[in-house]
mmCIF file of C-alpha atoms and ligand atoms in Angstrom:
data_model
loop_
_atom_site.group_PDB
_atom_site.id
_atom_site.type_symbol
_atom_site.label_atom_id
_atom_site.label_comp_id
_atom_site.label_asym_id
_atom_site.label_seq_id
_atom_site.Cartn_x
_atom_site.Cartn_y
_atom_site.Cartn_z
ATOM 1 C CA MET A 915 -49.001 -36.608 -83.398
ATOM 2 C CA SER A 916 -52.627 -37.003 -82.095
ATOM 3 C CA GLN A 917 -55.317 -39.305 -83.525
ATOM 4 C CA TYR A 918 -59.057 -38.988 -83.558
ATOM 5 C CA SER A 919 -61.845 -40.973 -85.265
ATOM 6 C CA ILE A 920 -65.236 -39.893 -86.467
ATOM 7 C CA GLY A 921 -67.177 -43.038 -87.591
ATOM 8 C CA ASN A 922 -64.945 -44.753 -90.150
ATOM 9 C CA ILE A 923 -62.823 -41.633 -90.884
ATOM 10 C CA GLU A 924 -59.515 -41.361 -89.162
ATOM 11 C CA ILE A 925 -58.059 -37.914 -88.451
ATOM 12 C CA LEU A 926 -54.335 -37.265 -87.444
ATOM 13 C CA LYS A 927 -52.937 -34.040 -86.223
ATOM 14 C CA VAL A 928 -49.409 -33.029 -86.926
ATOM 15 C CA ALA A 929 -48.237 -29.838 -85.202
ATOM 16 C CA GLU A 930 -45.669 -27.326 -86.618
ATOM 17 C CA SER A 931 -45.464 -25.386 -83.298
ATOM 18 C CA VAL A 932 -47.248 -25.110 -79.922
ATOM 19 C CA GLY A 933 -46.580 -22.471 -77.447
ATOM 20 C CA PRO A 934 -47.820 -19.585 -75.106
ATOM 21 C CA THR A 935 -48.893 -16.091 -76.302
ATOM 22 C CA SER A 936 -50.279 -13.055 -74.474
ATOM 23 C CA PRO A 937 -53.943 -12.281 -74.652
ATOM 24 C CA LYS A 938 -53.059 -8.940 -76.445
ATOM 25 C CA PHE A 939 -51.271 -10.668 -79.254
ATOM 26 C CA LEU A 940 -54.416 -12.321 -80.222
ATOM 27 C CA PHE A 941 -57.284 -10.199 -79.072
ATOM 28 C CA GLU A 942 -57.238 -6.319 -78.995
ATOM 29 C CA THR A 943 -59.886 -6.096 -76.304
ATOM 30 C CA ALA A 944 -58.920 -8.963 -73.776
ATOM 31 C CA SER A 945 -56.599 -8.670 -70.830
ATOM 32 C CA TYR A 946 -55.207 -11.384 -68.553
ATOM 33 C CA GLN A 947 -57.854 -10.489 -66.021
ATOM 34 C CA ASP A 948 -60.598 -10.858 -68.650
ATOM 35 C CA ILE A 949 -59.478 -14.256 -69.434
ATOM 36 C CA GLU A 950 -59.151 -15.326 -65.722
ATOM 37 C CA LYS A 951 -62.700 -15.723 -65.155
ATOM 38 C CA HIS A 952 -62.657 -18.634 -67.608
ATOM 39 C CA HIS A 953 -59.614 -20.349 -66.103
ATOM 40 C CA ASP A 954 -61.574 -23.063 -64.331
ATOM 41 C CA TRP A 955 -62.304 -24.644 -67.721
ATOM 42 C CA LEU A 956 -59.337 -23.210 -69.888
ATOM 43 C CA LYS A 957 -56.769 -24.707 -67.614
ATOM 44 C CA PRO A 958 -54.557 -26.672 -67.924
ATOM 45 C CA HIS A 959 -54.934 -27.317 -71.628
ATOM 46 C CA PHE A 960 -55.559 -23.891 -73.125
ATOM 47 C CA VAL A 961 -54.087 -21.537 -70.592
ATOM 48 C CA ASP A 962 -50.696 -21.940 -68.789
ATOM 49 C CA GLN A 963 -49.699 -21.299 -65.238
ATOM 50 C CA THR A 964 -48.795 -17.623 -66.021
ATOM 51 C CA GLY A 965 -52.234 -16.994 -67.574
ATOM 52 C CA LYS A 966 -50.776 -16.943 -71.190
ATOM 53 C CA LEU A 967 -52.822 -18.569 -73.844
ATOM 54 C CA ILE A 968 -51.455 -21.759 -75.395
ATOM 55 C CA MET A 969 -51.714 -21.852 -79.069
ATOM 56 C CA SER A 970 -50.936 -24.387 -81.651
ATOM 57 C CA ILE A 971 -50.326 -24.405 -85.383
ATOM 58 C CA HIS A 972 -51.220 -27.753 -86.981
ATOM 59 C CA SER A 973 -52.574 -29.698 -89.935
ATOM 60 C CA TYR A 974 -55.331 -32.185 -89.667
ATOM 61 C CA ILE A 975 -54.898 -35.152 -91.918
ATOM 62 C CA ILE A 976 -58.222 -36.955 -92.936
ATOM 63 C CA LYS A 977 -58.178 -40.514 -94.118
ATOM 64 C CA THR A 978 -61.480 -41.766 -95.581
ATOM 65 C CA ARG A 979 -61.852 -44.991 -97.402
ATOM 66 C CA HIS A 980 -60.884 -43.464 -100.663
ATOM 67 C CA HIS A 981 -58.723 -40.482 -99.976
ATOM 68 C CA THR A 982 -56.221 -38.812 -97.784
ATOM 69 C CA ILE A 983 -56.952 -34.973 -97.227
ATOM 70 C CA ILE A 984 -54.795 -32.519 -95.384
ATOM 71 C CA VAL A 985 -56.436 -29.566 -93.906
ATOM 72 C CA ASP A 986 -54.425 -26.339 -93.545
ATOM 73 C CA THR A 987 -50.571 -26.423 -94.165
ATOM 74 C CA CYS A 988 -49.175 -24.204 -91.360
ATOM 75 C CA ILE A 989 -46.241 -21.674 -91.996
ATOM 76 C CA GLY A 990 -43.773 -23.616 -93.953
ATOM 77 C CA ASN A 991 -39.979 -23.545 -94.434
ATOM 78 C CA ASP A 992 -37.851 -20.978 -96.232
ATOM 79 C CA LYS A 993 -40.581 -18.345 -96.554
ATOM 80 C CA GLN A 994 -39.698 -14.612 -96.506
ATOM 81 C CA GLY A 995 -41.422 -11.238 -96.081
ATOM 82 C CA ARG A 996 -43.743 -12.432 -93.296
ATOM 83 C CA HIS A 997 -45.359 -9.663 -91.130
ATOM 84 C CA TYR A 998 -44.313 -11.586 -87.908
ATOM 85 C CA PRO A 999 -40.448 -11.831 -88.456
ATOM 86 C CA PRO A 1000 -39.963 -15.131 -86.513
ATOM 87 C CA TRP A 1001 -41.875 -16.867 -89.259
ATOM 88 C CA ASN A 1002 -39.280 -15.951 -91.940
ATOM 89 C CA ASN A 1003 -36.907 -18.736 -93.067
ATOM 90 C CA LEU A 1004 -38.235 -21.555 -90.685
ATOM 91 C CA GLN A 1005 -36.299 -24.789 -90.841
ATOM 92 C CA GLY A 1006 -38.777 -27.147 -89.089
ATOM 93 C CA PRO A 1007 -39.174 -30.770 -89.397
ATOM 94 C CA TYR A 1008 -42.839 -30.672 -90.401
ATOM 95 C CA LEU A 1009 -42.430 -32.951 -93.591
ATOM 96 C CA GLN A 1010 -40.468 -35.501 -91.600
ATOM 97 C CA ASP A 1011 -43.202 -35.466 -88.898
ATOM 98 C CA LEU A 1012 -45.793 -35.880 -91.629
ATOM 99 C CA ALA A 1013 -43.798 -38.834 -92.922
ATOM 100 C CA LYS A 1014 -43.494 -40.459 -89.459
ATOM 101 C CA ALA A 1015 -47.180 -40.209 -89.108
ATOM 102 C CA GLY A 1016 -47.552 -42.285 -92.249
ATOM 103 C CA VAL A 1017 -48.278 -39.388 -94.616
ATOM 104 C CA PRO A 1018 -45.575 -38.928 -97.164
ATOM 105 C CA PRO A 1019 -46.260 -35.956 -99.519
ATOM 106 C CA GLU A 1020 -47.060 -38.058 -102.535
ATOM 107 C CA SER A 1021 -49.781 -39.843 -100.539
ATOM 108 C CA VAL A 1022 -51.964 -36.898 -100.212
ATOM 109 C CA ASP A 1023 -54.962 -36.608 -102.642
ATOM 110 C CA PHE A 1024 -56.375 -33.305 -101.606
ATOM 111 C CA VAL A 1025 -55.159 -30.154 -99.818
ATOM 112 C CA PHE A 1026 -57.872 -27.952 -98.379
ATOM 113 C CA CYS A 1027 -57.130 -24.587 -96.897
ATOM 114 C CA THR A 1028 -59.898 -23.096 -94.564
ATOM 115 C CA HIS A 1029 -58.523 -19.659 -95.652
ATOM 116 C CA LEU A 1030 -55.488 -18.309 -97.229
ATOM 117 C CA HIS A 1031 -53.636 -16.702 -94.278
ATOM 118 C CA VAL A 1032 -49.941 -17.134 -93.706
ATOM 119 C CA ASP A 1033 -50.272 -20.039 -91.190
ATOM 120 C CA HIS A 1034 -52.743 -22.002 -93.262
ATOM 121 C CA VAL A 1035 -50.890 -22.097 -96.645
ATOM 122 C CA GLY A 1036 -47.155 -22.230 -96.044
ATOM 123 C CA TRP A 1037 -46.567 -25.939 -96.732
ATOM 124 C CA ASN A 1038 -48.599 -25.792 -99.940
ATOM 125 C CA THR A 1039 -45.304 -25.220 -101.545
ATOM 126 C CA ARG A 1040 -41.630 -25.920 -100.764
ATOM 127 C CA LEU A 1041 -38.473 -24.333 -102.174
ATOM 128 C CA GLN A 1042 -36.719 -26.556 -104.767
ATOM 129 C CA ASN A 1043 -33.740 -25.093 -106.910
ATOM 130 C CA GLY A 1044 -34.887 -21.571 -106.099
ATOM 131 C CA ARG A 1045 -38.572 -22.152 -107.166
ATOM 132 C CA TRP A 1046 -41.658 -22.669 -105.210
ATOM 133 C CA VAL A 1047 -43.187 -26.062 -106.193
ATOM 134 C CA PRO A 1048 -46.287 -27.928 -104.722
ATOM 135 C CA THR A 1049 -45.258 -29.846 -101.668
ATOM 136 C CA PHE A 1050 -47.942 -32.528 -102.371
ATOM 137 C CA PRO A 1051 -47.143 -33.476 -106.017
ATOM 138 C CA ASN A 1052 -50.254 -35.625 -106.607
ATOM 139 C CA ALA A 1053 -52.703 -33.468 -104.654
ATOM 140 C CA LYS A 1054 -55.581 -31.215 -106.013
ATOM 141 C CA TYR A 1055 -55.599 -28.084 -103.842
ATOM 142 C CA LEU A 1056 -59.060 -26.699 -102.983
ATOM 143 C CA PHE A 1057 -59.401 -23.038 -102.307
ATOM 144 C CA ASN A 1058 -62.822 -21.239 -101.693
ATOM 145 C CA LYS A 1059 -63.321 -19.076 -104.806
ATOM 146 C CA VAL A 1060 -64.426 -16.049 -102.807
ATOM 147 C CA GLU A 1061 -61.404 -16.345 -100.642
ATOM 148 C CA TYR A 1062 -58.963 -16.809 -103.525
ATOM 149 C CA GLU A 1063 -60.439 -13.647 -105.392
ATOM 150 C CA HIS A 1064 -60.012 -11.595 -102.187
ATOM 151 C CA TRP A 1065 -56.341 -12.305 -101.562
ATOM 152 C CA GLU A 1066 -55.497 -12.262 -105.353
ATOM 153 C CA LYS A 1067 -56.206 -8.431 -105.236
ATOM 154 C CA SER A 1068 -54.251 -7.718 -102.060
ATOM 155 C CA MET A 1069 -51.363 -5.307 -102.560
ATOM 156 C CA GLU A 1070 -50.307 -5.336 -98.831
ATOM 157 C CA PRO A 1071 -46.598 -6.466 -99.025
ATOM 158 C CA ALA A 1072 -46.745 -9.254 -96.437
ATOM 159 C CA GLU A 1073 -50.139 -10.563 -97.811
ATOM 160 C CA LYS A 1074 -48.813 -10.514 -101.356
ATOM 161 C CA ALA A 1075 -45.584 -12.426 -100.291
ATOM 162 C CA VAL A 1076 -47.860 -15.129 -98.884
ATOM 163 C CA PHE A 1077 -50.005 -15.294 -101.938
ATOM 164 C CA ASP A 1078 -46.981 -15.302 -104.344
ATOM 165 C CA ASP A 1079 -45.006 -18.043 -102.741
ATOM 166 C CA SER A 1080 -47.721 -20.308 -101.316
ATOM 167 C CA VAL A 1081 -50.879 -19.891 -103.427
ATOM 168 C CA LEU A 1082 -49.963 -18.673 -106.874
ATOM 169 C CA PRO A 1083 -47.487 -21.429 -107.630
ATOM 170 C CA ILE A 1084 -50.143 -23.843 -106.959
ATOM 171 C CA MET A 1085 -52.399 -22.207 -109.623
ATOM 172 C CA GLN A 1086 -49.566 -21.885 -112.090
ATOM 173 C CA ALA A 1087 -48.751 -25.672 -111.603
ATOM 174 C CA LYS A 1088 -52.467 -26.164 -112.433
ATOM 175 C CA ARG A 1089 -52.971 -28.176 -109.186
ATOM 176 C CA ALA A 1090 -55.611 -25.685 -107.827
ATOM 177 C CA GLN A 1091 -59.471 -25.928 -107.975
ATOM 178 C CA LEU A 1092 -61.679 -23.050 -106.919
ATOM 179 C CA VAL A 1093 -64.614 -24.415 -105.089
ATOM 180 C CA ALA A 1094 -67.938 -23.124 -103.672
ATOM 181 C CA ALA A 1095 -68.450 -22.720 -99.884
ATOM 182 C CA ASP A 1096 -70.700 -25.884 -99.794
ATOM 183 C CA TYR A 1097 -68.341 -28.010 -101.812
ATOM 184 C CA GLN A 1098 -68.266 -31.794 -101.031
ATOM 185 C CA ILE A 1099 -64.612 -33.186 -100.952
ATOM 186 C CA ASP A 1100 -65.566 -36.849 -100.381
ATOM 187 C CA ASP A 1101 -68.267 -39.009 -98.627
ATOM 188 C CA GLY A 1102 -68.837 -37.304 -95.428
ATOM 189 C CA LEU A 1103 -66.659 -34.267 -95.970
ATOM 190 C CA VAL A 1104 -68.518 -31.053 -96.852
ATOM 191 C CA LEU A 1105 -67.357 -27.375 -96.578
ATOM 192 C CA GLU A 1106 -69.347 -25.067 -94.204
ATOM 193 C CA SER A 1107 -69.301 -21.380 -94.936
ATOM 194 C CA THR A 1108 -68.009 -19.462 -91.710
ATOM 195 C CA PRO A 1109 -67.050 -15.988 -93.054
ATOM 196 C CA GLY A 1110 -65.716 -13.133 -91.028
ATOM 197 C CA HIS A 1111 -62.202 -14.051 -90.061
ATOM 198 C CA THR A 1112 -61.688 -13.797 -93.941
ATOM 199 C CA PRO A 1113 -64.321 -13.236 -96.597
ATOM 200 C CA GLY A 1114 -64.330 -16.899 -97.896
ATOM 201 C CA HIS A 1115 -63.453 -18.687 -94.777
ATOM 202 C CA CYS A 1116 -64.744 -22.193 -94.545
ATOM 203 C CA SER A 1117 -64.926 -24.876 -91.885
ATOM 204 C CA LEU A 1118 -65.124 -28.603 -92.690
ATOM 205 C CA ASP A 1119 -67.949 -30.877 -91.599
ATOM 206 C CA ILE A 1120 -67.079 -34.528 -91.073
ATOM 207 C CA SER A 1121 -69.686 -37.218 -90.850
ATOM 208 C CA SER A 1122 -69.486 -40.942 -90.896
ATOM 209 C CA ASN A 1123 -71.336 -43.823 -89.427
ATOM 210 C CA GLY A 1124 -73.680 -41.570 -87.367
ATOM 211 C CA GLN A 1125 -70.817 -39.598 -85.766
ATOM 212 C CA MET A 1126 -70.052 -35.958 -86.559
ATOM 213 C CA GLY A 1127 -67.254 -33.474 -86.297
ATOM 214 C CA VAL A 1128 -66.206 -29.947 -87.528
ATOM 215 C CA ILE A 1129 -62.669 -28.594 -88.144
ATOM 216 C CA THR A 1130 -63.208 -25.034 -87.249
ATOM 217 C CA GLY A 1131 -60.385 -23.196 -89.021
ATOM 218 C CA ASP A 1132 -59.932 -19.658 -87.643
ATOM 219 C CA MET A 1133 -63.575 -18.885 -86.879
ATOM 220 C CA PHE A 1134 -62.093 -19.541 -83.455
ATOM 221 C CA HIS A 1135 -58.478 -18.847 -82.556
ATOM 222 C CA HIS A 1136 -58.747 -20.099 -79.057
ATOM 223 C CA PRO A 1137 -61.497 -21.805 -76.943
ATOM 224 C CA VAL A 1138 -62.032 -18.730 -74.880
ATOM 225 C CA GLN A 1139 -63.995 -17.282 -77.893
ATOM 226 C CA ILE A 1140 -66.654 -20.032 -77.604
ATOM 227 C CA ALA A 1141 -67.681 -18.095 -74.337
ATOM 228 C CA GLU A 1142 -66.685 -14.705 -75.498
ATOM 229 C CA HIS A 1143 -67.804 -14.262 -79.069
ATOM 230 C CA ALA A 1144 -66.922 -10.557 -78.991
ATOM 231 C CA TYR A 1145 -63.177 -11.334 -78.631
ATOM 232 C CA SER A 1146 -62.296 -10.778 -82.188
ATOM 233 C CA SER A 1147 -58.887 -11.751 -83.299
ATOM 234 C CA THR A 1148 -56.530 -8.967 -84.336
ATOM 235 C CA PHE A 1149 -56.580 -10.876 -87.690
ATOM 236 C CA ASP A 1150 -60.319 -11.001 -88.320
ATOM 237 C CA VAL A 1151 -60.895 -9.104 -91.493
ATOM 238 C CA ASN A 1152 -64.579 -8.364 -90.883
ATOM 239 C CA LYS A 1153 -64.937 -8.308 -87.006
ATOM 240 C CA PRO A 1154 -68.881 -7.938 -86.718
ATOM 241 C CA LEU A 1155 -69.356 -10.777 -89.205
ATOM 242 C CA ALA A 1156 -66.856 -12.939 -87.420
ATOM 243 C CA ILE A 1157 -68.705 -12.356 -84.077
ATOM 244 C CA LYS A 1158 -71.970 -13.255 -85.705
ATOM 245 C CA THR A 1159 -70.491 -16.420 -87.312
ATOM 246 C CA ARG A 1160 -69.191 -17.507 -83.953
ATOM 247 C CA ARG A 1161 -72.649 -16.938 -82.339
ATOM 248 C CA LYS A 1162 -74.407 -18.894 -85.044
ATOM 249 C CA PHE A 1163 -72.113 -21.702 -84.872
ATOM 250 C CA CYS A 1164 -72.393 -22.127 -81.037
ATOM 251 C CA GLU A 1165 -76.106 -21.895 -81.339
ATOM 252 C CA LYS A 1166 -76.103 -24.809 -83.803
ATOM 253 C CA TYR A 1167 -73.649 -27.106 -82.138
ATOM 254 C CA THR A 1168 -73.974 -26.513 -78.386
ATOM 255 C CA ASP A 1169 -74.937 -29.773 -76.437
ATOM 256 C CA ARG A 1170 -74.796 -31.795 -79.399
ATOM 257 C CA ASP A 1171 -72.449 -34.907 -79.839
ATOM 258 C CA VAL A 1172 -70.361 -33.213 -82.470
ATOM 259 C CA ARG A 1173 -66.659 -33.151 -82.039
ATOM 260 C CA ILE A 1174 -65.187 -29.700 -82.383
ATOM 261 C CA LEU A 1175 -61.625 -29.813 -83.792
ATOM 262 C CA GLY A 1176 -59.840 -26.362 -83.292
ATOM 263 C CA THR A 1177 -57.325 -25.334 -85.768
ATOM 264 C CA HIS A 1178 -55.217 -23.409 -83.275
ATOM 265 C CA PHE A 1179 -56.546 -25.171 -80.071
ATOM 266 C CA ALA A 1180 -53.631 -26.503 -78.019
ATOM 267 C CA PRO A 1181 -53.691 -30.370 -77.353
ATOM 268 C CA PRO A 1182 -56.062 -32.110 -76.959
ATOM 269 C CA SER A 1183 -57.201 -29.585 -79.667
ATOM 270 C CA ALA A 1184 -60.737 -31.053 -79.661
ATOM 271 C CA GLY A 1185 -63.997 -31.342 -77.502
ATOM 272 C CA ARG A 1186 -67.663 -30.568 -77.459
ATOM 273 C CA ILE A 1187 -69.479 -27.236 -77.112
ATOM 274 C CA VAL A 1188 -71.598 -27.408 -73.922
ATOM 275 C CA GLU A 1189 -73.545 -24.814 -71.871
ATOM 276 C CA LYS A 1190 -72.918 -24.334 -68.323
ATOM 277 C CA ASN A 1191 -74.342 -21.599 -66.105
ATOM 278 C CA GLY A 1192 -75.911 -19.939 -69.142
ATOM 279 C CA GLN A 1193 -72.386 -19.695 -70.846
ATOM 280 C CA TRP A 1194 -70.933 -21.757 -73.710
ATOM 281 C CA ARG A 1195 -67.448 -23.576 -73.127
ATOM 282 C CA LEU A 1196 -65.453 -26.256 -74.733
ATOM 283 C CA LYS A 1197 -65.454 -29.598 -72.919
ATOM 284 C CA VAL A 1198 -62.547 -31.810 -73.767
HETATM 285 ZN ZN1 ZN B 125 -54.507 -19.152 -88.275
#
């Protein structure tokens, strides 16, 4: 578990998994050699000794004065039909780890999914007596309306499996609220529209007591994309728009005292965007 604070807002990070992956798994167009020119700032946190990219799948838990909010819910246990077979039937200790971090499921007031991909909605539900039920029984689940309507129509089997076991049961349990891309969750917590990776993708802006941060979601999968906007992930639905969104975001936040919290960035998972030698990078 890692801990951050932005003004009076406390943020915890609970990881479901952290490990290396090849550049090709993530980016169609990037090779080990392409990544190498950024090793001076990517190592040791974001690239390992062999040149592989280190990736994390985690949730951020935000504690404001009033509420506990969980942002993105990883892959989940007992799921089936995933496009990446190792994600089927996981039996991980995520819920125990959340409880150890002082976040039992019933204490969560809001769940916000930056988008509705497989590794961001999994723990929305858990299997109970053969049925998918909301994991966080007292929470209101917030989905961007555009995002929800996009995936609701998908007939691709793996996408439909994700929607049917991790999103639809929330709707059926009447725990979901479809929100606009500029929705304010709480004092100092406002969505920021960052489309491209998916149509209704949203990041989350955090501000408190003069300090600011942003949880990126999958606008970036890896810090190397801060320098290389054109490295679109294999999973970006609209690649040109994803590139444009990354560029716009970096233009807005470079050399500002804004903490960037990556949704797949390996520990320490957070830093500031700075410009060095005419190029943007993440400074931890
Ligand atoms: Zn993701």
